[in-house]
Tab-separated table of C-alpha atoms in Angstrom:
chain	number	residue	atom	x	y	z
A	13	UNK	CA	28.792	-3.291	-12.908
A	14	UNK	CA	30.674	-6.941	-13.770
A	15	UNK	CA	31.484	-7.064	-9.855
A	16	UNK	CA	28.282	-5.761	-8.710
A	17	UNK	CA	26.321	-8.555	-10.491
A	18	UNK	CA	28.856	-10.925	-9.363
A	19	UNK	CA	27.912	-10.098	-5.884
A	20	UNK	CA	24.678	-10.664	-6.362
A	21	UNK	CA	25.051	-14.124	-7.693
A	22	UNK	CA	27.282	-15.453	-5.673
A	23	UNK	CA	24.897	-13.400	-1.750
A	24	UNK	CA	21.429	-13.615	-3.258
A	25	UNK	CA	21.311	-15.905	-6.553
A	26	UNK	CA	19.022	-18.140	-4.026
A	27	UNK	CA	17.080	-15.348	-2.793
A	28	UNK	CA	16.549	-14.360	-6.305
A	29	UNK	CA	15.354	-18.130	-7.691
A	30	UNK	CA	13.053	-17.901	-4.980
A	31	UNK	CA	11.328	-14.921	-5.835
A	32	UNK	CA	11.341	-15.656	-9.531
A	33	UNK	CA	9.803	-19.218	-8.724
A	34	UNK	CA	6.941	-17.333	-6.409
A	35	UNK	CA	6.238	-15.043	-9.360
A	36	UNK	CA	5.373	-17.706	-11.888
A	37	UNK	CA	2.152	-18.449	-9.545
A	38	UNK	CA	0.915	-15.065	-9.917
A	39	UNK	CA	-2.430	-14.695	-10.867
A	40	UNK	CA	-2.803	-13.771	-14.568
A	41	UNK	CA	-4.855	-11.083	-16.026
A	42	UNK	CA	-7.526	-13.700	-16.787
A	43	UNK	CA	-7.932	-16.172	-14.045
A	44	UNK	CA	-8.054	-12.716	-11.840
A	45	UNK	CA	-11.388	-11.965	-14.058
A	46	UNK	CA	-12.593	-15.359	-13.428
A	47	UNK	CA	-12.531	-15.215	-9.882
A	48	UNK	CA	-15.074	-11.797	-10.302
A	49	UNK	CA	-17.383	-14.988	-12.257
A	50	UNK	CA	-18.058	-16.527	-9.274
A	51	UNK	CA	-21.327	-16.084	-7.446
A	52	UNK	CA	-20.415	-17.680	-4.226
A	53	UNK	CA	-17.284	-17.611	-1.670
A	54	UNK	CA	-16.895	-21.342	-2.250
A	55	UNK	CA	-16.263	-21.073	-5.247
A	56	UNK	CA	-13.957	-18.157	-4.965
A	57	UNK	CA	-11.691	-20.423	-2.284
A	58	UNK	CA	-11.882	-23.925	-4.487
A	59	UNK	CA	-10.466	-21.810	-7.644
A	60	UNK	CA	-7.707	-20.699	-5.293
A	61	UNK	CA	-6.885	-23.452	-2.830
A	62	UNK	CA	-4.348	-25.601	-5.153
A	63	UNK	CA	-2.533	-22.395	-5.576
A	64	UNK	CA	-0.182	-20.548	-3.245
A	65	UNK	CA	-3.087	-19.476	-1.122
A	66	UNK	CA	-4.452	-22.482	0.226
A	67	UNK	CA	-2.542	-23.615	3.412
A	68	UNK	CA	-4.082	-20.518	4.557
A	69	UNK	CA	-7.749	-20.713	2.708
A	70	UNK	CA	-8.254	-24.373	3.712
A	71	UNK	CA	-8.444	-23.425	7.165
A	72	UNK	CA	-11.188	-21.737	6.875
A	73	UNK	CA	-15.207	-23.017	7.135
A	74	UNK	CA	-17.944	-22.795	4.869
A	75	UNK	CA	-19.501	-20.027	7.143
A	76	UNK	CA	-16.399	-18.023	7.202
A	77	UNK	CA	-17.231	-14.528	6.833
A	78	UNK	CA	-15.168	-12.174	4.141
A	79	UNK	CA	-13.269	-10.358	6.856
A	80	UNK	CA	-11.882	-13.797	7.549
A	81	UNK	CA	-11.370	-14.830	4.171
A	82	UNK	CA	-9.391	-11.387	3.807
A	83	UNK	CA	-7.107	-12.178	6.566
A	84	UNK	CA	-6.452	-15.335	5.159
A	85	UNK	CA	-5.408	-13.862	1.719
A	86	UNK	CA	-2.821	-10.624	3.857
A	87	UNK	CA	-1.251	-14.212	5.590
A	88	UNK	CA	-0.666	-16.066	2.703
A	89	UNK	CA	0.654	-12.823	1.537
A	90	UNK	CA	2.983	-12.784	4.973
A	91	UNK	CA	4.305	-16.036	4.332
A	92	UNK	CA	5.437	-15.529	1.438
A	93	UNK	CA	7.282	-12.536	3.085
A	94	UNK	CA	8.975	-14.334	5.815
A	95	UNK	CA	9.878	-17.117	3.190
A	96	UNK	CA	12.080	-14.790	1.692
A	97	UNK	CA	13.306	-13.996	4.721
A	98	UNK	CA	14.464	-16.902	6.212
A	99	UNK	CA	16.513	-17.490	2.792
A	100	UNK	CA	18.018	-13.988	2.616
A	101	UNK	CA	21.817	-12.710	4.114
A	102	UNK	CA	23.123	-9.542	4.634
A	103	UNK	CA	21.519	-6.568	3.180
A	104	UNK	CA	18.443	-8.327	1.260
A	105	UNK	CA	17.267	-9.572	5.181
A	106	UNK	CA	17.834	-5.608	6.286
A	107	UNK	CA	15.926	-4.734	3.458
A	108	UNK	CA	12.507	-7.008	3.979
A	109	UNK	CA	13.048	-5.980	8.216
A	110	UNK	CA	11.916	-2.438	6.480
A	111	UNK	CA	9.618	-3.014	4.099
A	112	UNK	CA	7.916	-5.007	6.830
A	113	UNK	CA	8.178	-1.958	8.995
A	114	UNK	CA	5.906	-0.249	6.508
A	115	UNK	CA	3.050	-1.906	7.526
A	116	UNK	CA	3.070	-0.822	11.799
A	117	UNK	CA	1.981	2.324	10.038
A	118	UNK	CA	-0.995	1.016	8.291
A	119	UNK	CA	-1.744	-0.805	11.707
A	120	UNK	CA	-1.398	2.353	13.505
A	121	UNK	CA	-3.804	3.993	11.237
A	122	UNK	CA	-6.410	1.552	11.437
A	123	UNK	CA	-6.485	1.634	15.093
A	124	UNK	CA	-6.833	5.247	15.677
A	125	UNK	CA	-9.629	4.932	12.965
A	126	UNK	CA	-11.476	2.473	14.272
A	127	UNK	CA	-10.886	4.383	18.152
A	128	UNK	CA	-12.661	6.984	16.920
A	129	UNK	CA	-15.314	4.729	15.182
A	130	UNK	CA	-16.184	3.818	18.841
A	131	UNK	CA	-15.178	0.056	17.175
A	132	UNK	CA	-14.320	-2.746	19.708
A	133	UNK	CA	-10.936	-3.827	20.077
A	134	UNK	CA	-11.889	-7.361	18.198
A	135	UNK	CA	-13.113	-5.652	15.545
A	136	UNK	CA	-9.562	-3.755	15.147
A	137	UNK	CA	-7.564	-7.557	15.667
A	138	UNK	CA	-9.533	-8.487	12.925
A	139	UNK	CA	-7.638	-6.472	10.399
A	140	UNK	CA	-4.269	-6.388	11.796
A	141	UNK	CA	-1.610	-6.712	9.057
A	142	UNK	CA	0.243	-9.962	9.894
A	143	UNK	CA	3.607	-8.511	9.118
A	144	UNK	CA	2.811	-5.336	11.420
A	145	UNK	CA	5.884	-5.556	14.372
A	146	UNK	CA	3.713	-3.905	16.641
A	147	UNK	CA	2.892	-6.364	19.744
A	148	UNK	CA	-0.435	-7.320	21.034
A	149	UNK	CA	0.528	-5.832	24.203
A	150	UNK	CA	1.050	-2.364	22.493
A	151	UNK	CA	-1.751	-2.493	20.305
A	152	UNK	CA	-4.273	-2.964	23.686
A	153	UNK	CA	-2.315	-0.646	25.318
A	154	UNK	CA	-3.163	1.688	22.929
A	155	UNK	CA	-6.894	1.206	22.548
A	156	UNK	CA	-7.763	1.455	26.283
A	157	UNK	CA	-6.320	5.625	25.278
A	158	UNK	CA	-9.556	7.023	26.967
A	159	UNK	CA	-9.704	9.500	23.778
A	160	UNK	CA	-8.670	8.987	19.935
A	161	UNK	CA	-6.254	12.000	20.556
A	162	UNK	CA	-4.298	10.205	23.103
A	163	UNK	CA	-3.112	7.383	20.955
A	164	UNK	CA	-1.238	9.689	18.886
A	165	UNK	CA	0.203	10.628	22.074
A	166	UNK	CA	0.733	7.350	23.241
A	167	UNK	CA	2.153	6.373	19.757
A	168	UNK	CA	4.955	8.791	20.549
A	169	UNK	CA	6.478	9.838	16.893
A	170	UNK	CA	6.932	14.052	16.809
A	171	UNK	CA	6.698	13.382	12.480
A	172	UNK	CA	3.454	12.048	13.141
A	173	UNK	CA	1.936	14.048	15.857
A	174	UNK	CA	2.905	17.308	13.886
A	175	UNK	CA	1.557	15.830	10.377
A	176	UNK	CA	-1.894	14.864	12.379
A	177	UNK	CA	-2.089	18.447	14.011
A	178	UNK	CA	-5.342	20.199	13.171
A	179	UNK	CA	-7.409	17.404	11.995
A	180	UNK	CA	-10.304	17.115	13.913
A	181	UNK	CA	-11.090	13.340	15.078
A	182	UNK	CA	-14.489	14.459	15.503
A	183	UNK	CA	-17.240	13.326	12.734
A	184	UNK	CA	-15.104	11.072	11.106
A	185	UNK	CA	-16.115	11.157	7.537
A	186	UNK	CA	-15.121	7.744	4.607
A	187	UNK	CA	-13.078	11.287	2.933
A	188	UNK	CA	-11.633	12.110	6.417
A	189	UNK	CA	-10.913	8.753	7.162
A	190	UNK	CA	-9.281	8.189	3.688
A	191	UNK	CA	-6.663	11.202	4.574
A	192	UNK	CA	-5.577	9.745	7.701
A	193	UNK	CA	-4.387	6.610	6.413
A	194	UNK	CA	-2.854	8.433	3.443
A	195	UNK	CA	-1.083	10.513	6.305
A	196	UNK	CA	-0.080	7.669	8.168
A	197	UNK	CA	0.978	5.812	5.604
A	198	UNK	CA	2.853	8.337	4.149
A	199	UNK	CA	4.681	8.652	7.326
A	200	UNK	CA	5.225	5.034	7.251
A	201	UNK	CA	6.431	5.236	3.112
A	202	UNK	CA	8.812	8.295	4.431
A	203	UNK	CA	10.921	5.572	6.537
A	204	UNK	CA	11.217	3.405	3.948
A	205	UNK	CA	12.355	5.727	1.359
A	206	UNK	CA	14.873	7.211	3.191
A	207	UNK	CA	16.276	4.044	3.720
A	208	UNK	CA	16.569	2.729	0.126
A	209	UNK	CA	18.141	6.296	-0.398
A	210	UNK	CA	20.413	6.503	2.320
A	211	UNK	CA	21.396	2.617	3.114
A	212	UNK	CA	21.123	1.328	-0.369
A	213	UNK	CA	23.992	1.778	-3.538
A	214	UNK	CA	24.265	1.344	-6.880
A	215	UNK	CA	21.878	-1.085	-8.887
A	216	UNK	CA	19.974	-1.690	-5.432
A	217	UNK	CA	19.136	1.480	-4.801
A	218	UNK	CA	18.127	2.318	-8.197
A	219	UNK	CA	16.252	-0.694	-9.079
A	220	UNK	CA	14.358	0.077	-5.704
A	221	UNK	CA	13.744	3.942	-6.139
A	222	UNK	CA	11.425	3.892	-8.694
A	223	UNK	CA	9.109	2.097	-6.910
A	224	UNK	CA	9.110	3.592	-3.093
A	225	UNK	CA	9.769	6.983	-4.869
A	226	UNK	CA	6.454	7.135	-6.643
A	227	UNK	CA	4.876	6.404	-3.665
A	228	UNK	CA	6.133	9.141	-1.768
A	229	UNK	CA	4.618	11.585	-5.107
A	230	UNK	CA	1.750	9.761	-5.587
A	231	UNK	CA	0.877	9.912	-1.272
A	232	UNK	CA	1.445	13.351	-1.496
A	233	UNK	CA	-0.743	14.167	-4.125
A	234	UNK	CA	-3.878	12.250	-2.621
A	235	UNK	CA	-2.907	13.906	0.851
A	236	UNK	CA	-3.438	17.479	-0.958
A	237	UNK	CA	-6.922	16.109	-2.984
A	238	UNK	CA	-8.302	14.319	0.168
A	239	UNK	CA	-7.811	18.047	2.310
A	240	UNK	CA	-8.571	19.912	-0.708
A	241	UNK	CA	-12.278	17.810	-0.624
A	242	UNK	CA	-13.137	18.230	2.703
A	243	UNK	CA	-11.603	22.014	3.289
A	244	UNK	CA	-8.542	21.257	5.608
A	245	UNK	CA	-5.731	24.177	5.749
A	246	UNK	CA	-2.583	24.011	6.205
A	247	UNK	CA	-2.385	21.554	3.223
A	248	UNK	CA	1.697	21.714	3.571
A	249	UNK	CA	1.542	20.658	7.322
A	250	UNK	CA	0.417	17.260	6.281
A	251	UNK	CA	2.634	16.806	3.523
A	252	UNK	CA	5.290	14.027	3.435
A	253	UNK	CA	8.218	16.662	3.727
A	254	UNK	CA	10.442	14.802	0.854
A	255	UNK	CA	9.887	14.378	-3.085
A	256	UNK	CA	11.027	12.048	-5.802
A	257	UNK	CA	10.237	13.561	-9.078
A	258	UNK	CA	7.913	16.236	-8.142
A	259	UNK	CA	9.597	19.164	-7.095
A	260	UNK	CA	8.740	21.703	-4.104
A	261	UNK	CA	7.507	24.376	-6.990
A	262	UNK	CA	5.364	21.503	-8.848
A	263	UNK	CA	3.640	20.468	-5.327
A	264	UNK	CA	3.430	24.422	-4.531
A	265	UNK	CA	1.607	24.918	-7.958
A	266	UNK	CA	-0.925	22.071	-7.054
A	267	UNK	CA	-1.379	23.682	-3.042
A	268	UNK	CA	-2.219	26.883	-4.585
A	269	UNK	CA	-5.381	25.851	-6.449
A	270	UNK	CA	-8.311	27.507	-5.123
A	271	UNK	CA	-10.639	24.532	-4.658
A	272	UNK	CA	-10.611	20.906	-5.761
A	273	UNK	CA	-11.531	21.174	-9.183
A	274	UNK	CA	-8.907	23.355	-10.152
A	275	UNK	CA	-6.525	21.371	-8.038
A	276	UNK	CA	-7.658	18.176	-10.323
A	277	UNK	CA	-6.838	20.047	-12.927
A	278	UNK	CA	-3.628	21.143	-12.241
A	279	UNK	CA	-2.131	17.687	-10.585
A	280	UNK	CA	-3.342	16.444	-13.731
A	281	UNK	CA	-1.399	18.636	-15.986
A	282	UNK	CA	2.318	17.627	-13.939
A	283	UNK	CA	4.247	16.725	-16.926
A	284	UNK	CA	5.794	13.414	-14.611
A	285	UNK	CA	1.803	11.851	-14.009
A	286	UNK	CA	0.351	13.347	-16.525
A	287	UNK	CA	-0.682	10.335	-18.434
A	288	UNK	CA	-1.719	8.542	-14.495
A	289	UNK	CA	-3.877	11.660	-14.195
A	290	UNK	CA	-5.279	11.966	-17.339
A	291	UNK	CA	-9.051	13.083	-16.782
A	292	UNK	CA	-8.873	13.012	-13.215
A	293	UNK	CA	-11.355	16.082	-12.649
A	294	UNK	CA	-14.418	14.291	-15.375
A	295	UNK	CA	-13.454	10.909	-13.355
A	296	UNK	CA	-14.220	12.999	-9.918
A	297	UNK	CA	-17.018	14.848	-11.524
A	298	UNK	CA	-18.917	11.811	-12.686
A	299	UNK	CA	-17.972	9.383	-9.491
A	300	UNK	CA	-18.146	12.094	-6.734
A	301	UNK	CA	-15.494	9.935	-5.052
A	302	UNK	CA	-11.821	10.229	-5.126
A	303	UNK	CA	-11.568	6.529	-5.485
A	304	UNK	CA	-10.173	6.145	-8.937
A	305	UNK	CA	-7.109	7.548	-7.822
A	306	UNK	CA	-6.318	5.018	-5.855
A	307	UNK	CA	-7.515	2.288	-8.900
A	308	UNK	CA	-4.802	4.562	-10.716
A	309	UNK	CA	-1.964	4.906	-8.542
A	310	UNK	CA	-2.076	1.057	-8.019
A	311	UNK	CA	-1.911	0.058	-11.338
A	312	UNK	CA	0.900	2.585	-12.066
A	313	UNK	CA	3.044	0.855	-9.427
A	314	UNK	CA	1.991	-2.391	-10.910
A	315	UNK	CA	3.577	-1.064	-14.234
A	316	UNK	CA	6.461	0.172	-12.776
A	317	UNK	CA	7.484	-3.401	-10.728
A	318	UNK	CA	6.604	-5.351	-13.946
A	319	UNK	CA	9.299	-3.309	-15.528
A	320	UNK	CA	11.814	-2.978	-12.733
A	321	UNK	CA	11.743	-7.199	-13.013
A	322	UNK	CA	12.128	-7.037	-17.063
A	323	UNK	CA	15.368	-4.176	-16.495
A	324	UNK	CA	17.200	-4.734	-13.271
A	325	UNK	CA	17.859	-8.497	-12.893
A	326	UNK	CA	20.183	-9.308	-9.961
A	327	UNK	CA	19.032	-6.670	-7.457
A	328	UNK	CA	17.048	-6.103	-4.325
A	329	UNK	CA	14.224	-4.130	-6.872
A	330	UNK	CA	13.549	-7.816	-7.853
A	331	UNK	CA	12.555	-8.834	-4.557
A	332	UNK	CA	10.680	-5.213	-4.055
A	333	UNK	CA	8.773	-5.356	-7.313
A	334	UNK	CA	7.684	-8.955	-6.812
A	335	UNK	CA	6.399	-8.027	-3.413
A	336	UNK	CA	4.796	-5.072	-4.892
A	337	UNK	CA	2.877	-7.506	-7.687
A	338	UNK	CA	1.516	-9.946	-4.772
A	339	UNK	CA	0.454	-7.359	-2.527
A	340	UNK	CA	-1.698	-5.935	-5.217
A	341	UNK	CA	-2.819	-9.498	-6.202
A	342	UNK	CA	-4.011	-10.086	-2.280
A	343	UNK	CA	-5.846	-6.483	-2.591
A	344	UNK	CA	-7.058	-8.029	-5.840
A	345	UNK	CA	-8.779	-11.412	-4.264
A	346	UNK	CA	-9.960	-9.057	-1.434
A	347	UNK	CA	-12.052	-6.828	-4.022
A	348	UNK	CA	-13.506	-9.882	-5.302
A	349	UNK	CA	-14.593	-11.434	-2.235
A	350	UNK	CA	-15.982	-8.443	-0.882
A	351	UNK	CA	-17.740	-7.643	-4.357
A	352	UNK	CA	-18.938	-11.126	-4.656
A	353	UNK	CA	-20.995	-11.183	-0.648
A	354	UNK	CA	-22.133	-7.588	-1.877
A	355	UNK	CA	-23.862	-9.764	-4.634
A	356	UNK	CA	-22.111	-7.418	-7.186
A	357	UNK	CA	-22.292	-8.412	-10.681
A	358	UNK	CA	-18.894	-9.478	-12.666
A	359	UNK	CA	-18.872	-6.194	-14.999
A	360	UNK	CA	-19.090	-4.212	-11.967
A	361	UNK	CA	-16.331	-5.729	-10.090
A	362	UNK	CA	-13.881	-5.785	-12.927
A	363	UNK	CA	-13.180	-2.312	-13.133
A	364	UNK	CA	-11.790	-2.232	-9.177
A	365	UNK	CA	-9.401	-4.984	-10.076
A	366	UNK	CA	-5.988	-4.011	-11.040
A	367	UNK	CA	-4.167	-6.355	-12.921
């Protein structure tokens, strides 16, 4: 352990200073529920532009529509990314290549959804994921597919194609649309966990597990709800086909349930997210929406980083669980600024923050 930590010092101890320096400027609980205050845009972008975010919000106009503003907030978000990059060696710059990775997936998902949407290919560039590898060449290669079924053909990954097999593109419902980017991005998580399993060792590996391991449960999970809500078989098919703390019998036990309710009832009852799920079927019942588990599975993540920073100092979870903290702060800002041009009030837009 002695010579493990010494490594660390001596390969990422700048790294490391960087990422705790970043984290100081996180948002706090209450200057998060400020921002939800604010009646106007303007305001929302003069609260944040002396803060990490404004190179990126200062370039943008009074007449700047949310979509924009958004953007702004996932490249601010990107450079702080590639910051860390350019000071990391060896195995931490591996590491951020594949988290970045994760986010072609999310890309990838988006486009096919928007295909099918009969959306323009601006639209899509709007809400490309600055750290997404894929090229612009690629992406318009792959929305001038003459059908949404031949980008998944174009996109070329057997994982994928099979997990995506006998889900109609057809009447693309918010629920159906919800389960292909949980598929997607589940194929996307699947990369990145194996990695941190298979390339990454001792207090690395298990300061990072924790975190891309829950998301591999928690994906699952939502991928079995989602199909359960909207009467897909073949639940299994479109299954991430590895687990991290929820075993093959607890994920059968949760397939098996006759209809959604009962499956509510029994992913609630897994002893490992039992307290994450707590009430999920009353939450369903009085929402109609599947929403709140996303609310949920967020801020479980958020608790799990905030304690992978507090236990495993000197590791690669540092940089992973401050990554994890920012991205949710950036989904955070994006909540607000959408809730706040919906002309939502501040007790409504509260309870979609996670913080």
């Amino acid at each position: 352990l002695l010579t493990e930590t010494l490594v660390h010092l001596l390969r990422d101890n700048y790294t490391e200073a960087k990422v705790r320096g970043k984290k100081s400027f996180l948002l706090e609980r209450q200057q998060l529920y400020s921002l939800a205050e604010f009646r106007t845009q303007s305001e929302i972008l003069g609260f944040l532009a002396d803060g990490p975010y404004g190179p990126e919000l200062s370039k943008l106009e009074e007449s700047s529509s949310p979509v924009e503003t958004e953007r702004a907030v996932r490249l601010s978000f990107a450079r702080s990314v590639k910051n860390l990059f350019s000071a990391a060696k060896g195995s931490v710059k591996e590491f951020l290549t594949e988290y970045s990775s994760r986010f072609d997936a999310y890309d990838l998902a988006t486009l096919l959804i928007y295909k099918t949407q009969g959306k323009s290919l601006e639209e899509y560039l709007a809400t490309r994921q600055p750290l997404s590898a894929l090229s612009e060449k690629r992406v318009r290669r792959l929305y001038s597919a003459e059908d949404p079924p031949d980008v998944l053909e174009e996109i070329g990954d057997e994982a994928l194609q099979s997990r995506m097999e006998g889900i109609s593109l057809e009447e693309l419902t918010p629920d159906k649309a919800s389960l292909i980017r949980d598929i997607f991005n589940g194929w996307g998580e699947e990369r990145f966990f194996n990695y941190v399993k298979k390339k990454l060792h001792g207090r690395d590996r298990n300061s990072c597990l924790p975190i891309v391991g829950i998301s591999i449960d928690l994906l699952n999970l939502s991928v079995i709800l989602r199909s359960k809500l909207i009467g897909i078989s073949n639940v299994q098919d479109h299954l991430i086909p590895t687990q991290w703390k929820l075993s093959e019998k607890a994920l059968n036990q949760v397939l098996s349930a006759e209809d959604l309710a009962q499956t509510l009832d029994r992913a609630s009852s897994l002893r490992q997210y039992r307290v994450l799920l707590s009430g999920a079927r009353q939450k369903y019942e009085e929402s109609k929406s599947l929403a709140f588990l996303e609310i949920a599975v967020r801020k479980h993540m958020v608790e799990v980083s905030r304690d992978v920073l507090l236990r495993f100092p000197y590791s690669i979870g540092v940089v992973l669980a401050f990554l994890t903290l920012k991205e949710n702060e950036a989904r955070n800002i994006a909540a607000v600024v959408s809730g706040v041009e919906a002309g939502l009030k501040p007790e409504t837009i509260r309870p979609l923050l996670v913080a």
